PDB file as gemmi writes it, atoms N, CA and C in Angstrom:
CRYST1    1.000    1.000    1.000  90.00  90.00  90.00 P 1                      
ATOM      1  N   ASP A   1       8.989   3.187  -5.464  1.00  0.00           N  
ATOM      2  CA  ASP A   1       7.616   3.648  -5.642  1.00  0.00           C  
ATOM      3  C   ASP A   1       6.871   2.726  -6.605  1.00  0.00           C  
ATOM      4  N   LEU A   2       5.571   2.631  -6.409  1.00  0.00           N  
ATOM      5  CA  LEU A   2       4.719   1.874  -7.310  1.00  0.00           C  
ATOM      6  C   LEU A   2       3.475   2.715  -7.576  1.00  0.00           C  
ATOM      7  N   SER A   3       3.174   2.935  -8.848  1.00  0.00           N  
ATOM      8  CA  SER A   3       1.980   3.685  -9.231  1.00  0.00           C  
ATOM      9  C   SER A   3       1.019   2.766  -9.954  1.00  0.00           C  
ATOM     10  N   ALA A   4      -0.277   2.962  -9.711  1.00  0.00           N  
ATOM     11  CA  ALA A   4      -1.300   2.151 -10.385  1.00  0.00           C  
ATOM     12  C   ALA A   4      -2.573   2.972 -10.546  1.00  0.00           C  
ATOM     13  N   THR A   5      -3.332   2.673 -11.581  1.00  0.00           N  
ATOM     14  CA  THR A   5      -4.623   3.309 -11.828  1.00  0.00           C  
ATOM     15  C   THR A   5      -5.674   2.223 -11.967  1.00  0.00           C  
ATOM     16  N   ILE A   6      -6.758   2.357 -11.186  1.00  0.00           N  
ATOM     17  CA  ILE A   6      -7.901   1.436 -11.267  1.00  0.00           C  
ATOM     18  C   ILE A   6      -8.990   2.163 -12.051  1.00  0.00           C  
ATOM     19  N   PRO A   7      -9.577   1.548 -13.093  1.00  0.00           N  
ATOM     20  CA  PRO A   7     -10.547   2.235 -13.918  1.00  0.00           C  
ATOM     21  C   PRO A   7     -11.837   2.566 -13.142  1.00  0.00           C  
ATOM     22  N   PRO A   8     -12.626   3.538 -13.671  1.00  0.00           N  
ATOM     23  CA  PRO A   8     -13.894   3.890 -13.030  1.00  0.00           C  
ATOM     24  C   PRO A   8     -14.795   2.691 -12.834  1.00  0.00           C  
ATOM     25  N   ASN A   9     -15.549   2.683 -11.765  1.00  0.00           N  
ATOM     26  CA  ASN A   9     -16.517   1.633 -11.426  1.00  0.00           C  
ATOM     27  C   ASN A   9     -15.875   0.251 -11.248  1.00  0.00           C  
ATOM     28  N   ALA A  10     -14.621   0.245 -10.837  1.00  0.00           N  
ATOM     29  CA  ALA A  10     -13.920  -1.009 -10.624  1.00  0.00           C  
ATOM     30  C   ALA A  10     -13.254  -0.998  -9.255  1.00  0.00           C  
ATOM     31  N   THR A  11     -12.884  -2.185  -8.798  1.00  0.00           N  
ATOM     32  CA  THR A  11     -12.083  -2.325  -7.597  1.00  0.00           C  
ATOM     33  C   THR A  11     -10.870  -3.199  -7.929  1.00  0.00           C  
ATOM     34  N   GLY A  12      -9.897  -3.166  -7.052  1.00  0.00           N  
ATOM     35  CA  GLY A  12      -8.708  -3.973  -7.341  1.00  0.00           C  
ATOM     36  C   GLY A  12      -7.898  -4.218  -6.087  1.00  0.00           C  
ATOM     37  N   ILE A  13      -6.894  -5.045  -6.239  1.00  0.00           N  
ATOM     38  CA  ILE A  13      -5.919  -5.274  -5.181  1.00  0.00           C  
ATOM     39  C   ILE A  13      -4.556  -4.912  -5.725  1.00  0.00           C  
ATOM     40  N   ILE A  14      -3.887  -4.006  -5.026  1.00  0.00           N  
ATOM     41  CA  ILE A  14      -2.548  -3.590  -5.396  1.00  0.00           C  
ATOM     42  C   ILE A  14      -1.584  -4.244  -4.423  1.00  0.00           C  
ATOM     43  N   SER A  15      -0.697  -5.106  -4.941  1.00  0.00           N  
ATOM     44  CA  SER A  15       0.247  -5.806  -4.095  1.00  0.00           C  
ATOM     45  C   SER A  15       1.640  -5.201  -4.268  1.00  0.00           C  
ATOM     46  N   LEU A  16       2.205  -4.813  -3.150  1.00  0.00           N  
ATOM     47  CA  LEU A  16       3.523  -4.185  -3.154  1.00  0.00           C  
ATOM     48  C   LEU A  16       4.568  -5.193  -2.683  1.00  0.00           C  
ATOM     49  N   PRO A  17       5.510  -5.563  -3.541  1.00  0.00           N  
ATOM     50  CA  PRO A  17       6.534  -6.520  -3.125  1.00  0.00           C  
ATOM     51  C   PRO A  17       7.452  -5.888  -2.082  1.00  0.00           C  
ATOM     52  N   LYS A  18       7.746  -6.655  -1.038  1.00  0.00           N  
ATOM     53  CA  LYS A  18       8.623  -6.163   0.020  1.00  0.00           C  
ATOM     54  C   LYS A  18      10.097  -6.275  -0.378  1.00  0.00           C  
ATOM     55  N   SER A  19      10.413  -7.076  -1.353  1.00  0.00           N  
ATOM     56  CA  SER A  19      11.790  -7.206  -1.868  1.00  0.00           C  
ATOM     57  C   SER A  19      12.818  -7.397  -0.753  1.00  0.00           C  
ATOM     58  N   GLY A  20      12.488  -8.222   0.206  1.00  0.00           N  
ATOM     59  CA  GLY A  20      13.416  -8.509   1.306  1.00  0.00           C  
ATOM     60  C   GLY A  20      13.545  -7.419   2.350  1.00  0.00           C  
ATOM     61  N   MET A  21      12.704  -6.397   2.268  1.00  0.00           N  
ATOM     62  CA  MET A  21      12.760  -5.292   3.220  1.00  0.00           C  
ATOM     63  C   MET A  21      11.984  -5.607   4.484  1.00  0.00           C  
ATOM     64  N   ASN A  22      12.415  -5.058   5.613  1.00  0.00           N  
ATOM     65  CA  ASN A  22      11.616  -5.017   6.812  1.00  0.00           C  
ATOM     66  C   ASN A  22      10.821  -3.702   6.730  1.00  0.00           C  
ATOM     67  N   VAL A  23       9.599  -3.777   6.259  1.00  0.00           N  
ATOM     68  CA  VAL A  23       8.790  -2.586   5.957  1.00  0.00           C  
ATOM     69  C   VAL A  23       8.338  -1.973   7.276  1.00  0.00           C  
ATOM     70  N   THR A  24       8.660  -0.671   7.441  1.00  0.00           N  
ATOM     71  CA  THR A  24       8.234   0.057   8.620  1.00  0.00           C  
ATOM     72  C   THR A  24       6.984   0.883   8.346  1.00  0.00           C  
ATOM     73  N   THR A  25       6.943   1.533   7.200  1.00  0.00           N  
ATOM     74  CA  THR A  25       5.749   2.279   6.789  1.00  0.00           C  
ATOM     75  C   THR A  25       5.567   2.165   5.289  1.00  0.00           C  
ATOM     76  N   ILE A  26       4.303   2.352   4.875  1.00  0.00           N  
ATOM     77  CA  ILE A  26       3.979   2.500   3.461  1.00  0.00           C  
ATOM     78  C   ILE A  26       3.126   3.739   3.355  1.00  0.00           C  
ATOM     79  N   GLU A  27       3.448   4.582   2.372  1.00  0.00           N  
ATOM     80  CA  GLU A  27       2.707   5.809   2.144  1.00  0.00           C  
ATOM     81  C   GLU A  27       1.999   5.732   0.794  1.00  0.00           C  
ATOM     82  N   GLU A  28       0.833   6.363   0.753  1.00  0.00           N  
ATOM     83  CA  GLU A  28       0.106   6.553  -0.530  1.00  0.00           C  
ATOM     84  C   GLU A  28      -0.051   8.036  -0.676  1.00  0.00           C  
ATOM     85  N   SER A  29       0.615   8.599  -1.705  1.00  0.00           N  
ATOM     86  CA  SER A  29       0.579  10.056  -1.948  1.00  0.00           C  
ATOM     87  C   SER A  29       0.929  10.821  -0.658  1.00  0.00           C  
ATOM     88  N   GLU A  30       2.001  10.352  -0.004  1.00  0.00           N  
ATOM     89  CA  GLU A  30       2.568  10.992   1.185  1.00  0.00           C  
ATOM     90  C   GLU A  30       1.710  10.900   2.457  1.00  0.00           C  
ATOM     91  N   GLN A  31       0.680  10.057   2.448  1.00  0.00           N  
ATOM     92  CA  GLN A  31      -0.091   9.777   3.648  1.00  0.00           C  
ATOM     93  C   GLN A  31       0.198   8.335   4.074  1.00  0.00           C  
ATOM     94  N   ILE A  32       0.505   8.135   5.355  1.00  0.00           N  
ATOM     95  CA  ILE A  32       0.824   6.778   5.823  1.00  0.00           C  
ATOM     96  C   ILE A  32      -0.441   5.914   5.834  1.00  0.00           C  
ATOM     97  N   VAL A  33      -0.325   4.747   5.188  1.00  0.00           N  
ATOM     98  CA  VAL A  33      -1.442   3.782   5.144  1.00  0.00           C  
ATOM     99  C   VAL A  33      -1.078   2.457   5.795  1.00  0.00           C  
ATOM    100  N   TRP A  34       0.209   2.279   6.143  1.00  0.00           N  
ATOM    101  CA  TRP A  34       0.669   1.043   6.789  1.00  0.00           C  
ATOM    102  C   TRP A  34       1.785   1.420   7.757  1.00  0.00           C  
ATOM    103  N   GLU A  35       1.629   0.986   9.014  1.00  0.00           N  
ATOM    104  CA  GLU A  35       2.656   1.283  10.019  1.00  0.00           C  
ATOM    105  C   GLU A  35       2.652   0.216  11.080  1.00  0.00           C  
ATOM    106  N   ASN A  36       3.849  -0.189  11.522  1.00  0.00           N  
ATOM    107  CA  ASN A  36       3.983  -1.199  12.587  1.00  0.00           C  
ATOM    108  C   ASN A  36       3.192  -2.463  12.290  1.00  0.00           C  
ATOM    109  N   GLY A  37       3.189  -2.891  11.031  1.00  0.00           N  
ATOM    110  CA  GLY A  37       2.531  -4.127  10.641  1.00  0.00           C  
ATOM    111  C   GLY A  37       1.021  -4.066  10.530  1.00  0.00           C  
ATOM    112  N   GLY A  38       0.452  -2.847  10.453  1.00  0.00           N  
ATOM    113  CA  GLY A  38      -0.991  -2.728  10.381  1.00  0.00           C  
ATOM    114  C   GLY A  38      -1.470  -1.634   9.468  1.00  0.00           C  
ATOM    115  N   PHE A  39      -2.678  -1.808   8.963  1.00  0.00           N  
ATOM    116  CA  PHE A  39      -3.337  -0.853   8.058  1.00  0.00           C  
ATOM    117  C   PHE A  39      -3.849   0.353   8.850  1.00  0.00           C  
ATOM    118  N   LEU A  40      -3.642   1.545   8.327  1.00  0.00           N  
ATOM    119  CA  LEU A  40      -4.185   2.771   8.888  1.00  0.00           C  
ATOM    120  C   LEU A  40      -5.265   3.311   7.963  1.00  0.00           C  
ATOM    121  N   LYS A  41      -6.478   3.384   8.465  1.00  0.00           N  
ATOM    122  CA  LYS A  41      -7.601   3.908   7.682  1.00  0.00           C  
ATOM    123  C   LYS A  41      -7.444   5.406   7.495  1.00  0.00           C  
ATOM    124  N   GLY A  42      -8.161   5.940   6.513  1.00  0.00           N  
ATOM    125  CA  GLY A  42      -8.226   7.377   6.329  1.00  0.00           C  
ATOM    126  C   GLY A  42      -7.921   7.872   4.950  1.00  0.00           C  
ATOM    127  N   VAL A  43      -7.311   7.084   4.087  1.00  0.00           N  
ATOM    128  CA  VAL A  43      -7.043   7.516   2.734  1.00  0.00           C  
ATOM    129  C   VAL A  43      -8.201   7.074   1.854  1.00  0.00           C  
ATOM    130  N   PRO A  44      -8.879   8.043   1.201  1.00  0.00           N  
ATOM    131  CA  PRO A  44     -10.032   7.701   0.365  1.00  0.00           C  
ATOM    132  C   PRO A  44      -9.643   6.667  -0.715  1.00  0.00           C  
ATOM    133  N   GLY A  45     -10.495   5.678  -0.885  1.00  0.00           N  
ATOM    134  CA  GLY A  45     -10.298   4.676  -1.915  1.00  0.00           C  
ATOM    135  C   GLY A  45      -9.616   3.408  -1.440  1.00  0.00           C  
ATOM    136  N   ILE A  46      -8.925   3.471  -0.298  1.00  0.00           N  
ATOM    137  CA  ILE A  46      -8.231   2.285   0.221  1.00  0.00           C  
ATOM    138  C   ILE A  46      -9.056   1.747   1.387  1.00  0.00           C  
ATOM    139  N   SER A  47      -9.564   0.513   1.260  1.00  0.00           N  
ATOM    140  CA  SER A  47     -10.486  -0.002   2.245  1.00  0.00           C  
ATOM    141  C   SER A  47      -9.882  -1.019   3.197  1.00  0.00           C  
ATOM    142  N   ALA A  48      -8.770  -1.642   2.834  1.00  0.00           N  
ATOM    143  CA  ALA A  48      -8.164  -2.667   3.683  1.00  0.00           C  
ATOM    144  C   ALA A  48      -6.762  -2.990   3.167  1.00  0.00           C  
ATOM    145  N   ALA A  49      -6.008  -3.700   4.033  1.00  0.00           N  
ATOM    146  CA  ALA A  49      -4.674  -4.164   3.636  1.00  0.00           C  
ATOM    147  C   ALA A  49      -4.334  -5.404   4.421  1.00  0.00           C  
ATOM    148  N   ALA A  50      -3.451  -6.226   3.837  1.00  0.00           N  
ATOM    149  CA  ALA A  50      -2.992  -7.439   4.512  1.00  0.00           C  
ATOM    150  C   ALA A  50      -1.546  -7.683   4.121  1.00  0.00           C  
ATOM    151  N   GLU A  51      -0.786  -8.238   5.072  1.00  0.00           N  
ATOM    152  CA  GLU A  51       0.619  -8.541   4.819  1.00  0.00           C  
ATOM    153  C   GLU A  51       0.809 -10.027   4.649  1.00  0.00           C  
ATOM    154  N   GLU A  52       1.587 -10.393   3.635  1.00  0.00           N  
ATOM    155  CA  GLU A  52       2.001 -11.773   3.401  1.00  0.00           C  
ATOM    156  C   GLU A  52       3.523 -11.811   3.500  1.00  0.00           C  
ATOM    157  N   ASP A  53       4.108 -12.991   3.331  1.00  0.00           N  
ATOM    158  CA  ASP A  53       5.558 -13.111   3.431  1.00  0.00           C  
ATOM    159  C   ASP A  53       6.329 -12.185   2.472  1.00  0.00           C  
ATOM    160  N   GLU A  54       5.860 -12.088   1.245  1.00  0.00           N  
ATOM    161  CA  GLU A  54       6.604 -11.368   0.227  1.00  0.00           C  
ATOM    162  C   GLU A  54       6.014 -10.023  -0.211  1.00  0.00           C  
ATOM    163  N   TYR A  55       4.804  -9.690   0.266  1.00  0.00           N  
ATOM    164  CA  TYR A  55       4.170  -8.450  -0.182  1.00  0.00           C  
ATOM    165  C   TYR A  55       3.166  -7.948   0.839  1.00  0.00           C  
ATOM    166  N   VAL A  56       2.758  -6.681   0.614  1.00  0.00           N  
ATOM    167  CA  VAL A  56       1.633  -6.092   1.358  1.00  0.00           C  
ATOM    168  C   VAL A  56       0.597  -5.750   0.269  1.00  0.00           C  
ATOM    169  N   ALA A  57      -0.652  -6.189   0.468  1.00  0.00           N  
ATOM    170  CA  ALA A  57      -1.704  -5.991  -0.533  1.00  0.00           C  
ATOM    171  C   ALA A  57      -2.772  -5.038  -0.016  1.00  0.00           C  
ATOM    172  N   PHE A  58      -3.156  -4.081  -0.854  1.00  0.00           N  
ATOM    173  CA  PHE A  58      -4.193  -3.103  -0.505  1.00  0.00           C  
ATOM    174  C   PHE A  58      -5.414  -3.300  -1.354  1.00  0.00           C  
ATOM    175  N   SER A  59      -6.605  -3.290  -0.738  1.00  0.00           N  
ATOM    176  CA  SER A  59      -7.870  -3.325  -1.472  1.00  0.00           C  
ATOM    177  C   SER A  59      -8.256  -1.884  -1.784  1.00  0.00           C  
ATOM    178  N   VAL A  60      -8.466  -1.593  -3.061  1.00  0.00           N  
ATOM    179  CA  VAL A  60      -8.690  -0.224  -3.496  1.00  0.00           C  
ATOM    180  C   VAL A  60      -9.886  -0.107  -4.413  1.00  0.00           C  
ATOM    181  N   GLY A  61     -10.426   1.105  -4.482  1.00  0.00           N  
ATOM    182  CA  GLY A  61     -11.459   1.436  -5.440  1.00  0.00           C  
ATOM    183  C   GLY A  61     -10.845   2.158  -6.629  1.00  0.00           C  
ATOM    184  N   SER A  62     -11.697   2.642  -7.523  1.00  0.00           N  
ATOM    185  CA  SER A  62     -11.202   3.308  -8.718  1.00  0.00           C  
ATOM    186  C   SER A  62     -10.427   4.566  -8.334  1.00  0.00           C  
ATOM    187  N   GLY A  63      -9.420   4.882  -9.149  1.00  0.00           N  
ATOM    188  CA  GLY A  63      -8.578   6.064  -8.899  1.00  0.00           C  
ATOM    189  C   GLY A  63      -7.125   5.754  -9.184  1.00  0.00           C  
ATOM    190  N   SER A  64      -6.293   6.779  -8.977  1.00  0.00           N  
ATOM    191  CA  SER A  64      -4.839   6.639  -9.188  1.00  0.00           C  
ATOM    192  C   SER A  64      -4.140   6.642  -7.842  1.00  0.00           C  
ATOM    193  N   TYR A  65      -3.145   5.782  -7.714  1.00  0.00           N  
ATOM    194  CA  TYR A  65      -2.448   5.590  -6.447  1.00  0.00           C  
ATOM    195  C   TYR A  65      -0.958   5.602  -6.678  1.00  0.00           C  
ATOM    196  N   ARG A  66      -0.196   6.146  -5.697  1.00  0.00           N  
ATOM    197  CA  ARG A  66       1.252   6.124  -5.735  1.00  0.00           C  
ATOM    198  C   ARG A  66       1.754   5.717  -4.367  1.00  0.00           C  
ATOM    199  N   PHE A  67       2.279   4.508  -4.257  1.00  0.00           N  
ATOM    200  CA  PHE A  67       2.746   3.955  -3.001  1.00  0.00           C  
ATOM    201  C   PHE A  67       4.265   4.030  -2.866  1.00  0.00           C  
ATOM    202  N   THR A  68       4.723   4.294  -1.660  1.00  0.00           N  
ATOM    203  CA  THR A  68       6.143   4.312  -1.332  1.00  0.00           C  
ATOM    204  C   THR A  68       6.380   3.450  -0.104  1.00  0.00           C  
ATOM    205  N   LEU A  69       7.288   2.481  -0.195  1.00  0.00           N  
ATOM    206  CA  LEU A  69       7.651   1.640   0.936  1.00  0.00           C  
ATOM    207  C   LEU A  69       8.866   2.230   1.633  1.00  0.00           C  
ATOM    208  N   ASN A  70       8.851   2.231   2.956  1.00  0.00           N  
ATOM    209  CA  ASN A  70       9.967   2.694   3.757  1.00  0.00           C  
ATOM    210  C   ASN A  70      10.370   1.578   4.702  1.00  0.00           C  
ATOM    211  N   GLY A  71      11.659   1.341   4.824  1.00  0.00           N  
ATOM    212  CA  GLY A  71      12.150   0.303   5.718  1.00  0.00           C  
ATOM    213  C   GLY A  71      13.612   0.046   5.518  1.00  0.00           C  
ATOM    214  N   ALA A  72      14.067  -1.103   6.010  1.00  0.00           N  
ATOM    215  CA  ALA A  72      15.500  -1.463   5.900  1.00  0.00           C  
ATOM    216  C   ALA A  72      15.610  -2.902   5.413  1.00  0.00           C  
ATOM    217  N   ARG A  73      16.721  -3.203   4.815  1.00  0.00           N  
ATOM    218  CA  ARG A  73      17.017  -4.569   4.362  1.00  0.00           C  
ATOM    219  C   ARG A  73      17.657  -5.368   5.445  1.00  0.00           C  
TER     220      ARG A  73                                                      
END                                                                             
């Protein structure tokens, strides 16, 4: 799990390291925001996501977030 807080009136990018995992889903507060290699809209505050070799990065607005990666090594 990875938790982060973005201050009021700010935006940020939260990068989640894949740590060698084949990521199948990523959840934010138990709602799926990443599945089958793509971003799923619908969670307030998260506007976009992109996958790189070593991480998945989410564009977020102010608020508190708790991400969970699911997958296999």
